[in-house]
PDB file of C-alpha atoms and ligand atoms in Angstrom:
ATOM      1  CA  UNK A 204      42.661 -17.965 -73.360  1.00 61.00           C
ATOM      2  CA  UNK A 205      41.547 -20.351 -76.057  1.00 72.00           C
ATOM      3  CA  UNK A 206      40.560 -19.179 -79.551  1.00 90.00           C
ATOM      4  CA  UNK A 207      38.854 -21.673 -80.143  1.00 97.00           C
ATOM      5  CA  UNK A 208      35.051 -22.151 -80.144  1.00 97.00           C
ATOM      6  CA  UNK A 209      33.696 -23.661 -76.632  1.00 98.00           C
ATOM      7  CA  UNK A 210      31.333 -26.728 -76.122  1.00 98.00           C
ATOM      8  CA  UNK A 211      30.009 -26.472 -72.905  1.00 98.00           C
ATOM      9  CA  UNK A 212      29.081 -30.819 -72.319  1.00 99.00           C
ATOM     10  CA  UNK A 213      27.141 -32.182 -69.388  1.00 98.00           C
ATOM     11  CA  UNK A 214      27.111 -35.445 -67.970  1.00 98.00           C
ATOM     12  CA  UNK A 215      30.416 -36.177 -69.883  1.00 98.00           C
ATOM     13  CA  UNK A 216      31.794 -38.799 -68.169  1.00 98.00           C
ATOM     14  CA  UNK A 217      29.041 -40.684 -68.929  1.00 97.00           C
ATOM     15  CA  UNK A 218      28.924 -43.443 -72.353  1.00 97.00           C
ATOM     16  CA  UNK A 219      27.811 -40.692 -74.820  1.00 98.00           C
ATOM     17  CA  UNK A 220      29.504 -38.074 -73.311  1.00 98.00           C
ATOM     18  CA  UNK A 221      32.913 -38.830 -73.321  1.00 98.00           C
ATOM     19  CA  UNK A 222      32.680 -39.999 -77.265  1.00 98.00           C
ATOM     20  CA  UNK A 223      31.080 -36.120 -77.208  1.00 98.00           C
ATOM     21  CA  UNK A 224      33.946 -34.489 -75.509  1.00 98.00           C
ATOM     22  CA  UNK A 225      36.338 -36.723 -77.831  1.00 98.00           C
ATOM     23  CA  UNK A 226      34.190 -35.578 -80.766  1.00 98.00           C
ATOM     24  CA  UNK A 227      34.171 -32.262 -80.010  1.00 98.00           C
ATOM     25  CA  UNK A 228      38.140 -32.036 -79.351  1.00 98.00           C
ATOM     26  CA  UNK A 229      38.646 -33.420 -82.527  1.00 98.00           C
ATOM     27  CA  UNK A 230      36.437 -30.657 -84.355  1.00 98.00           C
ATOM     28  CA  UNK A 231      38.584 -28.092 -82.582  1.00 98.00           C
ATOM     29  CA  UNK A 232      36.274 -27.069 -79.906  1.00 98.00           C
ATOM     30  CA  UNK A 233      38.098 -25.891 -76.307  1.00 98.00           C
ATOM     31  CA  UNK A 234      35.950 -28.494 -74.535  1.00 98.00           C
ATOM     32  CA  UNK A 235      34.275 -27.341 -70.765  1.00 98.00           C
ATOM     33  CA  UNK A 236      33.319 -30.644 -69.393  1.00 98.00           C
ATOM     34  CA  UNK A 237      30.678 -31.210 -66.733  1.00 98.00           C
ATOM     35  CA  UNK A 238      29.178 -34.361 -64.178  1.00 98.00           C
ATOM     36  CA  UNK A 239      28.753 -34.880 -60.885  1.00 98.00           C
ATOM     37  CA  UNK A 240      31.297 -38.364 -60.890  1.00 98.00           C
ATOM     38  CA  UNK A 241      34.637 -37.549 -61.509  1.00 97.00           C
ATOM     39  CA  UNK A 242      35.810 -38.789 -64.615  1.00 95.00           C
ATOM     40  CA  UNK A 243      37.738 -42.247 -65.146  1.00 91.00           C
ATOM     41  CA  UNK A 244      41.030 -42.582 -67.464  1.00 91.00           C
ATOM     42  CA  UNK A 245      41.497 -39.498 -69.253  1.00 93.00           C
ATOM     43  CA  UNK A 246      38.287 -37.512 -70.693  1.00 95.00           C
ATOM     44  CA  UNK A 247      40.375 -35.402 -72.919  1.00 91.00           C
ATOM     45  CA  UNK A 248      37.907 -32.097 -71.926  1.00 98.00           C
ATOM     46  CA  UNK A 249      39.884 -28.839 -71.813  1.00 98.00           C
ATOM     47  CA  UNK A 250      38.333 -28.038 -68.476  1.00 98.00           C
ATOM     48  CA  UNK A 251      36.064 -30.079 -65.555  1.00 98.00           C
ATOM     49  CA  UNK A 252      33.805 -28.508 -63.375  1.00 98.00           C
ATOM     50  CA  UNK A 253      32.219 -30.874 -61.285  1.00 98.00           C
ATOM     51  CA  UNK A 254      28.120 -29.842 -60.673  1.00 98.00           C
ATOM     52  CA  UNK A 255      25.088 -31.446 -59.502  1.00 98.00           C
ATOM     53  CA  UNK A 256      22.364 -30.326 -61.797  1.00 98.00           C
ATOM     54  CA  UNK A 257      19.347 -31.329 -59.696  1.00 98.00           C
ATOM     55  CA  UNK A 258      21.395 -28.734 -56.975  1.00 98.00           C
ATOM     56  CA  UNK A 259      21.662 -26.200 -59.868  1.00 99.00           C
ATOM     57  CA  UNK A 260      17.699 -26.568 -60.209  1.00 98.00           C
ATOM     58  CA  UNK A 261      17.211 -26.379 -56.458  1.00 98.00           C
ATOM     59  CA  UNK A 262      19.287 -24.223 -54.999  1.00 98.00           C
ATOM     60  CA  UNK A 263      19.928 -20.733 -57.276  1.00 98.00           C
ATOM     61  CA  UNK A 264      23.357 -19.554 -55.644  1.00 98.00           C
ATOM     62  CA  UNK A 265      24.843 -23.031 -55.607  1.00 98.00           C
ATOM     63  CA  UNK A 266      23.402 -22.599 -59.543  1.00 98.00           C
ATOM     64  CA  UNK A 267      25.347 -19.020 -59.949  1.00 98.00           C
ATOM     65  CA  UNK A 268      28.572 -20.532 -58.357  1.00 98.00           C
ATOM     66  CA  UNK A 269      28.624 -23.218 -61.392  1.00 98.00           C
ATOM     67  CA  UNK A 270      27.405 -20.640 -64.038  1.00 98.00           C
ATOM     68  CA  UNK A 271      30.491 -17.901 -63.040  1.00 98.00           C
ATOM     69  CA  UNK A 272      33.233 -21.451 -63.036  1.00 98.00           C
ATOM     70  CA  UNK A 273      32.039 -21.357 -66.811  1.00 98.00           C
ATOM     71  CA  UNK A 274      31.935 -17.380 -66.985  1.00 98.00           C
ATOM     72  CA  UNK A 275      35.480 -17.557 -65.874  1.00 98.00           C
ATOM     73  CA  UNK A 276      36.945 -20.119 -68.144  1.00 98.00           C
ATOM     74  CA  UNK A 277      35.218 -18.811 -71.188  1.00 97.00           C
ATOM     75  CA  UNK A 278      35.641 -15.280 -70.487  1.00 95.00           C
ATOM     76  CA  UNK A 279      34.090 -12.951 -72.558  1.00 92.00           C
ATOM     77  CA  UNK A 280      34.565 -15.232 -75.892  1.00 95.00           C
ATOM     78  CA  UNK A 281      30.931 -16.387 -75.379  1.00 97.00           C
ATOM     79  CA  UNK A 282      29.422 -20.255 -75.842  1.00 98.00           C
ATOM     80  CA  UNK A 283      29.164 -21.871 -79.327  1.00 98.00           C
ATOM     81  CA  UNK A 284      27.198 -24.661 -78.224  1.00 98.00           C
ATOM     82  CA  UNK A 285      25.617 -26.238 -75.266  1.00 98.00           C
ATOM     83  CA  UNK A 286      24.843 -29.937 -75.066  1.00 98.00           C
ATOM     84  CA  UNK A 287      22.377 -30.903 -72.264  1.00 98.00           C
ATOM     85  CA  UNK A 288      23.385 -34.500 -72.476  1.00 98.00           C
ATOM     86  CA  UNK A 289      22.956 -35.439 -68.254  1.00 98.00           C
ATOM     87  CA  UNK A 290      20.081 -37.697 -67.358  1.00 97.00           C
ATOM     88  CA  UNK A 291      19.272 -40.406 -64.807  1.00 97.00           C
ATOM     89  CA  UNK A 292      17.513 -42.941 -65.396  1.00 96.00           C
ATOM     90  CA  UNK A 293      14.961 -44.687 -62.519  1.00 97.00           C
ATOM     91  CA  UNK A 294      12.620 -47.027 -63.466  1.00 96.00           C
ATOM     92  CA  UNK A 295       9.532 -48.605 -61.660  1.00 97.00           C
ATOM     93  CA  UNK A 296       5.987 -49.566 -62.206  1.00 97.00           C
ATOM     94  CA  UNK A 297       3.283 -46.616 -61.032  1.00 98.00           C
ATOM     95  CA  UNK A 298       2.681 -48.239 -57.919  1.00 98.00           C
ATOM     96  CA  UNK A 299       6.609 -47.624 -56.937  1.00 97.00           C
ATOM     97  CA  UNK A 300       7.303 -44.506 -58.509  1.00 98.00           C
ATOM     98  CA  UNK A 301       7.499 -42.173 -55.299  1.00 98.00           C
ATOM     99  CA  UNK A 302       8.008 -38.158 -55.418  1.00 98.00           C
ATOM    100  CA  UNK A 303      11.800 -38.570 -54.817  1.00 98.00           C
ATOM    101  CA  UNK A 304      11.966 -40.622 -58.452  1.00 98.00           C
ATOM    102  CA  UNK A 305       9.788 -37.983 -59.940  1.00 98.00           C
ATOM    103  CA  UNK A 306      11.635 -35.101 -58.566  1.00 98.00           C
ATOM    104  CA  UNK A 307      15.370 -36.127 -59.255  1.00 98.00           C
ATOM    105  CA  UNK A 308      14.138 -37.087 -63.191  1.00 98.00           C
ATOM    106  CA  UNK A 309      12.129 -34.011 -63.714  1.00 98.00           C
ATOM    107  CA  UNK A 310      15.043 -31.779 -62.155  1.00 98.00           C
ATOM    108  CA  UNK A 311      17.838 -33.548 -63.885  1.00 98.00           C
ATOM    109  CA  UNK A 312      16.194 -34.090 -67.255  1.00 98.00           C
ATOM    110  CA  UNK A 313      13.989 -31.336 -68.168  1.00 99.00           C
ATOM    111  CA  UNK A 314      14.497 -28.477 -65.660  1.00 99.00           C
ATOM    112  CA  UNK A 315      18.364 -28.499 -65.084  1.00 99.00           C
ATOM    113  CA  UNK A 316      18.507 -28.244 -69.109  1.00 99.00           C
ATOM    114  CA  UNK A 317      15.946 -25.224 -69.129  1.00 99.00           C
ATOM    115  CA  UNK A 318      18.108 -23.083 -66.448  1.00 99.00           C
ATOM    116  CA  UNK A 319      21.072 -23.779 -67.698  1.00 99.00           C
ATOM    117  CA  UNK A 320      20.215 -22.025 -71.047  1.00 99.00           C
ATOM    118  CA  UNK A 321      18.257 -19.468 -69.288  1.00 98.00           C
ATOM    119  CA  UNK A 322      21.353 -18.236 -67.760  1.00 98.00           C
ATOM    120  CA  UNK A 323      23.819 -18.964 -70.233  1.00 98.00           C
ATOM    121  CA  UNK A 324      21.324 -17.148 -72.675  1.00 98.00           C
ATOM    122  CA  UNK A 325      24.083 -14.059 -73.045  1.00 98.00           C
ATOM    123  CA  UNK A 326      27.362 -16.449 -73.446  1.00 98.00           C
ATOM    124  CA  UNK A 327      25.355 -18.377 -76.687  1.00 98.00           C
ATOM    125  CA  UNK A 328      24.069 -15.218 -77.738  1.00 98.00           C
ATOM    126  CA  UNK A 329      27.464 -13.706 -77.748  1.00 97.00           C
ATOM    127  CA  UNK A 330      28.931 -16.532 -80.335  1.00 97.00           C
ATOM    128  CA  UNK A 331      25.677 -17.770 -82.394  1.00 96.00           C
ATOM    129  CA  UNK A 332      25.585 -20.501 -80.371  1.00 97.00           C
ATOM    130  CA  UNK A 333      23.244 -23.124 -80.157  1.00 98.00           C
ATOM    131  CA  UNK A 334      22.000 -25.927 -77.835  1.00 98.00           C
ATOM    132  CA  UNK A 335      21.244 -29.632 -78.325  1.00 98.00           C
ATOM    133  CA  UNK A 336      19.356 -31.300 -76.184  1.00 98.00           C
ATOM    134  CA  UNK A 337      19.862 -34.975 -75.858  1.00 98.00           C
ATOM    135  CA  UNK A 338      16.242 -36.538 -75.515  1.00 98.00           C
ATOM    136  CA  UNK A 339      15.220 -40.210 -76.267  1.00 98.00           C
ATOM    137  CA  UNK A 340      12.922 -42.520 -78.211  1.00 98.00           C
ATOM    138  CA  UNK A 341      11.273 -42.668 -74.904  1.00 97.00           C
ATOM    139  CA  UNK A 342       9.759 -39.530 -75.918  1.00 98.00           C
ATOM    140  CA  UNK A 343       7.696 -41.003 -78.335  1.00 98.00           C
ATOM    141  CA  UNK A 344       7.613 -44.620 -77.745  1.00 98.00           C
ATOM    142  CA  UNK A 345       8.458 -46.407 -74.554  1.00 97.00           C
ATOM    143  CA  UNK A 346       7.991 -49.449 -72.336  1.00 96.00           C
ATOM    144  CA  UNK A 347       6.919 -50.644 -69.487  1.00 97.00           C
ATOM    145  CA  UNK A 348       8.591 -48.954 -65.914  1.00 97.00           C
ATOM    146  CA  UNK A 349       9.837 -45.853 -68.044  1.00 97.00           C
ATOM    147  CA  UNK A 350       7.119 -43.715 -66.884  1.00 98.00           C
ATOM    148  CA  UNK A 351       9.315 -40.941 -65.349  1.00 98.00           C
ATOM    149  CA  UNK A 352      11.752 -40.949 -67.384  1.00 97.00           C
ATOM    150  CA  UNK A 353       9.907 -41.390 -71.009  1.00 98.00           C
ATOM    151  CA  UNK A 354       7.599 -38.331 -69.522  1.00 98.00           C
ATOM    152  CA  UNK A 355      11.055 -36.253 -68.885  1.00 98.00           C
ATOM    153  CA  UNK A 356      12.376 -36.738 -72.302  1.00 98.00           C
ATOM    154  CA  UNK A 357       8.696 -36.231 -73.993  1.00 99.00           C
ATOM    155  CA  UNK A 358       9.255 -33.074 -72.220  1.00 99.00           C
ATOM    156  CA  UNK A 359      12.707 -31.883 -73.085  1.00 99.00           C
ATOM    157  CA  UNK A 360      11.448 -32.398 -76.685  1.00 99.00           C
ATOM    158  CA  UNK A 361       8.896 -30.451 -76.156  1.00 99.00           C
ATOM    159  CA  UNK A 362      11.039 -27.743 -74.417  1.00 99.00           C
ATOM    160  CA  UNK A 363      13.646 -28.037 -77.564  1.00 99.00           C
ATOM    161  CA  UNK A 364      10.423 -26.443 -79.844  1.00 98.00           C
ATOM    162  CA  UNK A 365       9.481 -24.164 -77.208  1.00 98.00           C
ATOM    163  CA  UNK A 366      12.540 -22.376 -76.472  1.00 98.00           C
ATOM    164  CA  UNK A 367      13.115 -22.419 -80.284  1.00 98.00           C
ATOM    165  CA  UNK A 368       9.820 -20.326 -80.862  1.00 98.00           C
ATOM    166  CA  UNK A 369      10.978 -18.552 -77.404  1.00 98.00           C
ATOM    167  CA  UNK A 370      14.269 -17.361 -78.565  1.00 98.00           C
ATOM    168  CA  UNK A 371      14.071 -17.664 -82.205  1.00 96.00           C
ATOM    169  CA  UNK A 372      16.659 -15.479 -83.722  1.00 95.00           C
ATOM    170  CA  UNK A 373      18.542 -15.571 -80.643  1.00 97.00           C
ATOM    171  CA  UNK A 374      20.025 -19.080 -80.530  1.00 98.00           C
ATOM    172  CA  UNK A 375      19.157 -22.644 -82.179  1.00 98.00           C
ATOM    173  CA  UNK A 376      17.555 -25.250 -79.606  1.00 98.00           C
ATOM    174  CA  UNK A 377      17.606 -28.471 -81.389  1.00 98.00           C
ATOM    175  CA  UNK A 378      17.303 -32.394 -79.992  1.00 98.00           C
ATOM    176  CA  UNK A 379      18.638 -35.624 -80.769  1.00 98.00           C
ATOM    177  CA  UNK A 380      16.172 -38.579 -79.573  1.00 98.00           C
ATOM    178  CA  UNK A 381      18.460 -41.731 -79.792  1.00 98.00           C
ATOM    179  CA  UNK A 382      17.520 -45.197 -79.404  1.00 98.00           C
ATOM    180  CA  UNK A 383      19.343 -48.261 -77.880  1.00 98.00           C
ATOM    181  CA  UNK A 384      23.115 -46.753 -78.030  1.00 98.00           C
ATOM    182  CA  UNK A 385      25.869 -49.145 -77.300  1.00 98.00           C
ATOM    183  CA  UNK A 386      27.327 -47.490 -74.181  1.00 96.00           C
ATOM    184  CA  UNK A 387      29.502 -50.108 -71.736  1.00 92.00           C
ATOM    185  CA  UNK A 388      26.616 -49.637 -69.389  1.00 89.00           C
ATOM    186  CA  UNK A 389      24.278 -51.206 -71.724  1.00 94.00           C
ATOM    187  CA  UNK A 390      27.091 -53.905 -72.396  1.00 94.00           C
ATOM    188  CA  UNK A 391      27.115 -54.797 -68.848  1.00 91.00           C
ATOM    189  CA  UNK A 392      23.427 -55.005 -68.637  1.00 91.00           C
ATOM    190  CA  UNK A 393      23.347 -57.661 -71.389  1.00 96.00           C
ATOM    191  CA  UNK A 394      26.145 -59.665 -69.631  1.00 95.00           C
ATOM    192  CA  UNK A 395      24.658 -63.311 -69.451  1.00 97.00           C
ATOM    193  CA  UNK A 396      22.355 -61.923 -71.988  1.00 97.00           C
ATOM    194  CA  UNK A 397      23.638 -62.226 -75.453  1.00 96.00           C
ATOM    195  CA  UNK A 398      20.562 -63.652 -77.142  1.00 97.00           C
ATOM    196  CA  UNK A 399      18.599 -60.451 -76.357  1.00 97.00           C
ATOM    197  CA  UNK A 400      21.265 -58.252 -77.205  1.00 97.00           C
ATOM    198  CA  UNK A 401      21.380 -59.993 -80.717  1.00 97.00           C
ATOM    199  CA  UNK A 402      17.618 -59.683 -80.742  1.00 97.00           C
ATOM    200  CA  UNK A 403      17.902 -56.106 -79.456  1.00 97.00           C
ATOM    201  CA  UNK A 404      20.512 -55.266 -82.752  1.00 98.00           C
ATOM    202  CA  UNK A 405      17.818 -57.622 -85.034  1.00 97.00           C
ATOM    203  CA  UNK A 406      15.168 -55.692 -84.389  1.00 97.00           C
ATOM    204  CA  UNK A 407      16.818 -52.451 -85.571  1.00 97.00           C
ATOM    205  CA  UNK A 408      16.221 -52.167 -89.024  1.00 97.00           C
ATOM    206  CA  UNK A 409      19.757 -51.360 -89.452  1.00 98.00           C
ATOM    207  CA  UNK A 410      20.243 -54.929 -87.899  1.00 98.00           C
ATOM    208  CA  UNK A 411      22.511 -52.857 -85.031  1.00 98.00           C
ATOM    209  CA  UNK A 412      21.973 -50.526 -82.227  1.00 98.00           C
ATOM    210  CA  UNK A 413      23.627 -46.852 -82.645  1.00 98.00           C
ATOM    211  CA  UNK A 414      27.111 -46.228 -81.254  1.00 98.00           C
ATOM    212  CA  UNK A 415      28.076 -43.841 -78.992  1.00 98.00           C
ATOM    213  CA  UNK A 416      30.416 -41.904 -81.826  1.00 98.00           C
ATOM    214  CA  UNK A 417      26.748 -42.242 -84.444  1.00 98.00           C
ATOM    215  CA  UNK A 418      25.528 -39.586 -81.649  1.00 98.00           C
ATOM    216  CA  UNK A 419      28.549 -37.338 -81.083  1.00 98.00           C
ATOM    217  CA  UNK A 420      29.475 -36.906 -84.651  1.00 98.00           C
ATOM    218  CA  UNK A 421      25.714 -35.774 -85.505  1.00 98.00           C
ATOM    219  CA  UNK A 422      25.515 -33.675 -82.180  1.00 98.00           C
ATOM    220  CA  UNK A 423      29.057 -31.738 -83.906  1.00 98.00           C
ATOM    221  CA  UNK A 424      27.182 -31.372 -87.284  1.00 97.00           C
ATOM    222  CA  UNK A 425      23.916 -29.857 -85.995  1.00 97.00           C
ATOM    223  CA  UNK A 426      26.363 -27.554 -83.612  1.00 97.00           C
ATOM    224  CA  UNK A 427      28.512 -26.596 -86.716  1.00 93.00           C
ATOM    225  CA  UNK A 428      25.131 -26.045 -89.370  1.00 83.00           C
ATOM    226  CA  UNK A 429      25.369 -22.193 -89.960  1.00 83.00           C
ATOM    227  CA  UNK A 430      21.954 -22.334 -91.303  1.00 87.00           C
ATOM    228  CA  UNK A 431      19.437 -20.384 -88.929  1.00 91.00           C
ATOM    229  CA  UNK A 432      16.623 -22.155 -90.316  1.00 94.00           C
ATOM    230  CA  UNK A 433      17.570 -24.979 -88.668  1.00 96.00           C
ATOM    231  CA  UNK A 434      15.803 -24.646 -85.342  1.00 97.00           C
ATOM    232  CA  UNK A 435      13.187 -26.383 -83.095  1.00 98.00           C
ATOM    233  CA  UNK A 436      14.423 -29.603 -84.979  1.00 98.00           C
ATOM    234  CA  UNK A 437      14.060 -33.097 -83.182  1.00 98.00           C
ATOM    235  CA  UNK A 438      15.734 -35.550 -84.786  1.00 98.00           C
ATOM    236  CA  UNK A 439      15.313 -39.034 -84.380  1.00 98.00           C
ATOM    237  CA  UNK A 440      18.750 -41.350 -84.349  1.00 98.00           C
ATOM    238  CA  UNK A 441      16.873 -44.669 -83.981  1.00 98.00           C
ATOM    239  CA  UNK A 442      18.463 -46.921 -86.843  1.00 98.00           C
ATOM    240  CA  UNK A 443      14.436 -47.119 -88.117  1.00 98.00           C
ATOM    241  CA  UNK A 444      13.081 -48.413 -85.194  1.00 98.00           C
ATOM    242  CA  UNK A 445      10.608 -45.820 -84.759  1.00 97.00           C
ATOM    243  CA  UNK A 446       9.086 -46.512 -87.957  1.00 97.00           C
ATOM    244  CA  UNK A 447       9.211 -50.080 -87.389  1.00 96.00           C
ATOM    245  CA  UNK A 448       5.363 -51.842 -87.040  1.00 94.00           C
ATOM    246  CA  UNK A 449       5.882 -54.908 -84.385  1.00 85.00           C
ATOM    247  CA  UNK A 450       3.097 -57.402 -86.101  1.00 86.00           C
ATOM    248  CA  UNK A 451       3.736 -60.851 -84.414  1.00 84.00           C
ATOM    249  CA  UNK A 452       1.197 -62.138 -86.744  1.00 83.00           C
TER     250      UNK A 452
HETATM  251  N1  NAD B 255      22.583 -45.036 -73.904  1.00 77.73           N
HETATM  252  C1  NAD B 255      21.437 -45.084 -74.537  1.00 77.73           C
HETATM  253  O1  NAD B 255      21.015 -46.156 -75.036  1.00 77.73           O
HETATM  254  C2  NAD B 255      20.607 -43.838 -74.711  1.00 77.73           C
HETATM  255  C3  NAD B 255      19.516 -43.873 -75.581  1.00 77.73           C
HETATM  256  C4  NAD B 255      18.728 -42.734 -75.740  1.00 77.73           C
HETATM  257  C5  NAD B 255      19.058 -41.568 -75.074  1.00 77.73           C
HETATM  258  N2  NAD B 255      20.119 -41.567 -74.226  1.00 77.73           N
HETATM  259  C6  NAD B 255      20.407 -40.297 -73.543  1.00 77.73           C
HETATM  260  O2  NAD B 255      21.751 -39.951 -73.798  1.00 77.73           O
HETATM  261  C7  NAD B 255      22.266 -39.205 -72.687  1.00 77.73           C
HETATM  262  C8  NAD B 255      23.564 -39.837 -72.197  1.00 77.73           C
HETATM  263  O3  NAD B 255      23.277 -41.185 -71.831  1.00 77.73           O
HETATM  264  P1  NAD B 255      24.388 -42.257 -71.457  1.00 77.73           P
HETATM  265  O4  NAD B 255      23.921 -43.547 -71.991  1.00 77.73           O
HETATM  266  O5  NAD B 255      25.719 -41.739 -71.791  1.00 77.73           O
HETATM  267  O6  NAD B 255      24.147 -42.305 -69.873  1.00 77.73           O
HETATM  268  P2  NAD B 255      25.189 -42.354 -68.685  1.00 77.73           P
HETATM  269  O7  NAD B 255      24.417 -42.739 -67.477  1.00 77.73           O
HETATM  270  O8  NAD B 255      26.388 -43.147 -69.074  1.00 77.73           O
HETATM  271  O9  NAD B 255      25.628 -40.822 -68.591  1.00 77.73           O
HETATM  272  C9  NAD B 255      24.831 -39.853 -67.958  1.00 77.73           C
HETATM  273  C10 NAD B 255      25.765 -38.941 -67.191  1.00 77.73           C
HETATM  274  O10 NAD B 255      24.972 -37.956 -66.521  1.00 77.73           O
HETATM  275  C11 NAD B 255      25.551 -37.738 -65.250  1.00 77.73           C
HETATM  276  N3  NAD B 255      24.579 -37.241 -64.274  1.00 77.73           N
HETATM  277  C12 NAD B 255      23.506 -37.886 -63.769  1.00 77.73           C
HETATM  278  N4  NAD B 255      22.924 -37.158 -62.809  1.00 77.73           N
HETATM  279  C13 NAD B 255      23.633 -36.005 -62.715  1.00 77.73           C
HETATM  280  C14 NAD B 255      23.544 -34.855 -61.908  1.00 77.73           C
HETATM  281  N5  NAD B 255      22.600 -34.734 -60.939  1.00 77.73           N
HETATM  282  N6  NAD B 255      24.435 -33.860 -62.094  1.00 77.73           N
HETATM  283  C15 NAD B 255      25.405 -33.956 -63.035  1.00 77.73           C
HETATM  284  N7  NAD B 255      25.560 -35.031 -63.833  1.00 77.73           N
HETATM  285  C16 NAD B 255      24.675 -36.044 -63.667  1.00 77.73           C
HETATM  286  C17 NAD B 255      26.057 -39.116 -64.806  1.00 77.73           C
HETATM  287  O11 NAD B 255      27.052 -39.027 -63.784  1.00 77.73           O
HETATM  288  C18 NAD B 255      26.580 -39.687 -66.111  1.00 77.73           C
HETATM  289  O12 NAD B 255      27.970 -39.488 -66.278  1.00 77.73           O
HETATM  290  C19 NAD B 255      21.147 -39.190 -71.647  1.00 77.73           C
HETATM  291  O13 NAD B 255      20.410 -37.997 -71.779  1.00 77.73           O
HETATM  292  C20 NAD B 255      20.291 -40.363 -72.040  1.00 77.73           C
HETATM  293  O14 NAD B 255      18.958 -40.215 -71.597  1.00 77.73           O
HETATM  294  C21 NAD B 255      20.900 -42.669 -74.020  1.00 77.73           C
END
C-alpha cells in the first residue's frame, strides 16, 4: 500500500487529464486514474479503473461496484483530493438539442460529479481532502450551440458553492473554469484553420490560449492549499478573456 497521498482523476485520458495525472505524479500523489476509453501510450496513473459516469448516475450498484474498485485500492488511507475533470461535450442549436443530448451532459457533467463526492464523502473526510471541479468559461459566457453544455458547467459551479456551504468543515469543493486550453483535440479542430487559431490566441489578452499543464499545475496547488478558508472558490483560468469588452467599434 502506497503512503502516499491519493488523487482520485476522472476523465484522464482525456487532453487535461493526462497533463493532471502527470502533474499529480510529479507532486507525489499515488495517482487512481479513471475514463471510460482506455488510455493511449502510457498515462503514468498508479491505477485505472475504467467507469462510465453517466452509468454511475443511472444505475446505483453498477455506481457501488466503481466506488468499492477505489475503496479497495485506497484502503483505509482515505482520498486527498478528487478532481471531477470528465465532460462531454454536444453541441446544437435549440431546435436539435433532443433529451438524449440533455441527459448524457447533465449526467456526465453535473450529476456524475455530485455522486461521486456524495459517496466518497468518508474517504475525503478521512484525509482533509478536497475536490476540484473542472467547470468552464461556458459557465459564465458562452456561444452559440453550447446550450447544454454551458448550462452543465453554470451548474457544476454552482454545485462547487453549494456543497461548500453543504459540507463546510468537512471537505473543500473548489472549481477551475478554464477557457480555450490547447488540448490536441482543439489542435485538430483548427487543422486547415490556422488564421482563427491565431485569432483565437489574439484575442486572449495574454495573446495565447492556456495549456493543458497552466490547468494541472493550479488544480495541484488548490489540492495542496492547507488553508480551510479556501472553499466554495471558482476560479477563473481564462488568460483575461472574461474581462475582455468585444467593442467592434
Ligand atoms: N479543452 C478546453 O479548451 C477546455 C476549456 C474549458 C474547460 N474544459 C473542461 O476540462 C475538462 C477536460 O477537458 P478536455 O479538453 O481534456 O476534454 P477531453 O474530451 O479530451 O477529455 C474528457 C474525458 O472525459 C471522458 N469521458 C467522457 N464521457 C465519459 C463518461 N461517460 N465516463 C467516463 N469518462 C468520460 C472522455 O473519455 C475523455 O477522456 C472538461 O471538464 C472540459 O469541459 C476544457
Amino acid at each position: 500500500m502506497s503512503t502516499k497521498p491519493y488523487a482520485l482523476i476522472t476523465g484522464a485520458c482525456g487532453g487535461i487529464g493526462q497533463a493532471m495525472v502527470k502533474a499529480f505524479s510529479n507532486e507525489g500523489y499515488s495517482v487512481v486514474a479513471t475514463d471510460i476509453r482506455a488510455p493511449q501510450g502510457n498515462l503514468n496513473a498508479d491505477h485505472f479503473i475504467h467507469v462510465d459516469l453517466e452509468k454511475t448516475v443511472r444505475n446505483a450498484s453498477y455506481a457501488e461496484t466503481i466506488f468499492n474498485q477505489i475503496r479497495d485500492i485506497i484502503e483505509n488511507r482515505g482520498l486527498r483530493v478528487l478532481i471531477n475533470n470528465a465532460a462531454v461535450q454536444i453541441l446544437g442549436s435549440t431546435d436539435k438539442l433532443n433529451r438524449d443530448a440533455w441527459n448524457e451532459t447533465l449526467n456526465v457533467n453535473l450529476l456524475a460529479p455530485f455522486f461521486w463526492i456524495q459517496n466518497l464523502l468518508p474517504e475525503l473526510e478521512k484525509d482533509q481532502g478536497s475536490v476540484i471541479n473542472i467547470s468552464s468559461i461556458h459557465a459564465q459566457l458562452t456561444k452559440r450551440e453550447f446550450v447544454a453544455y454551458a448550462t452543465s458547467k453554470a451548474a457544476l459551479s454552482g454545485l462547487t458553492r453549494s456543497l461548500a456551504v453543504d459540507l463546510g468543515g468537512k471537505i473543500r469543493v473548489n472549481a477551475i473554469e478554464p477557457a480555450a486550453i490547447q488540448t490536441d483535440m482543439l489542435i485538430a479542430g483548427f487543422v486547415g484553420k490556422e488564421k482563427l487559431l491565431e485569432d483565437l490566441n489574439a484575442a486572449h489578452p495574454t495573446g495565447k490560449i492556456g495549456l493543458p499543464e497552466e490547468v494541472a499545475s493550479f488544480a495541484v496547488w488548490l489540492a495542496d492549499w492547507k488553508n480551510p478558508f479556501l472553499t466554495g472558490a471558482v476560479v477563473r483560468l481564462d488568460g483575461g478573456i472574461g474581462g475582455r469588452l468585444y467593442d467592434p467599434a
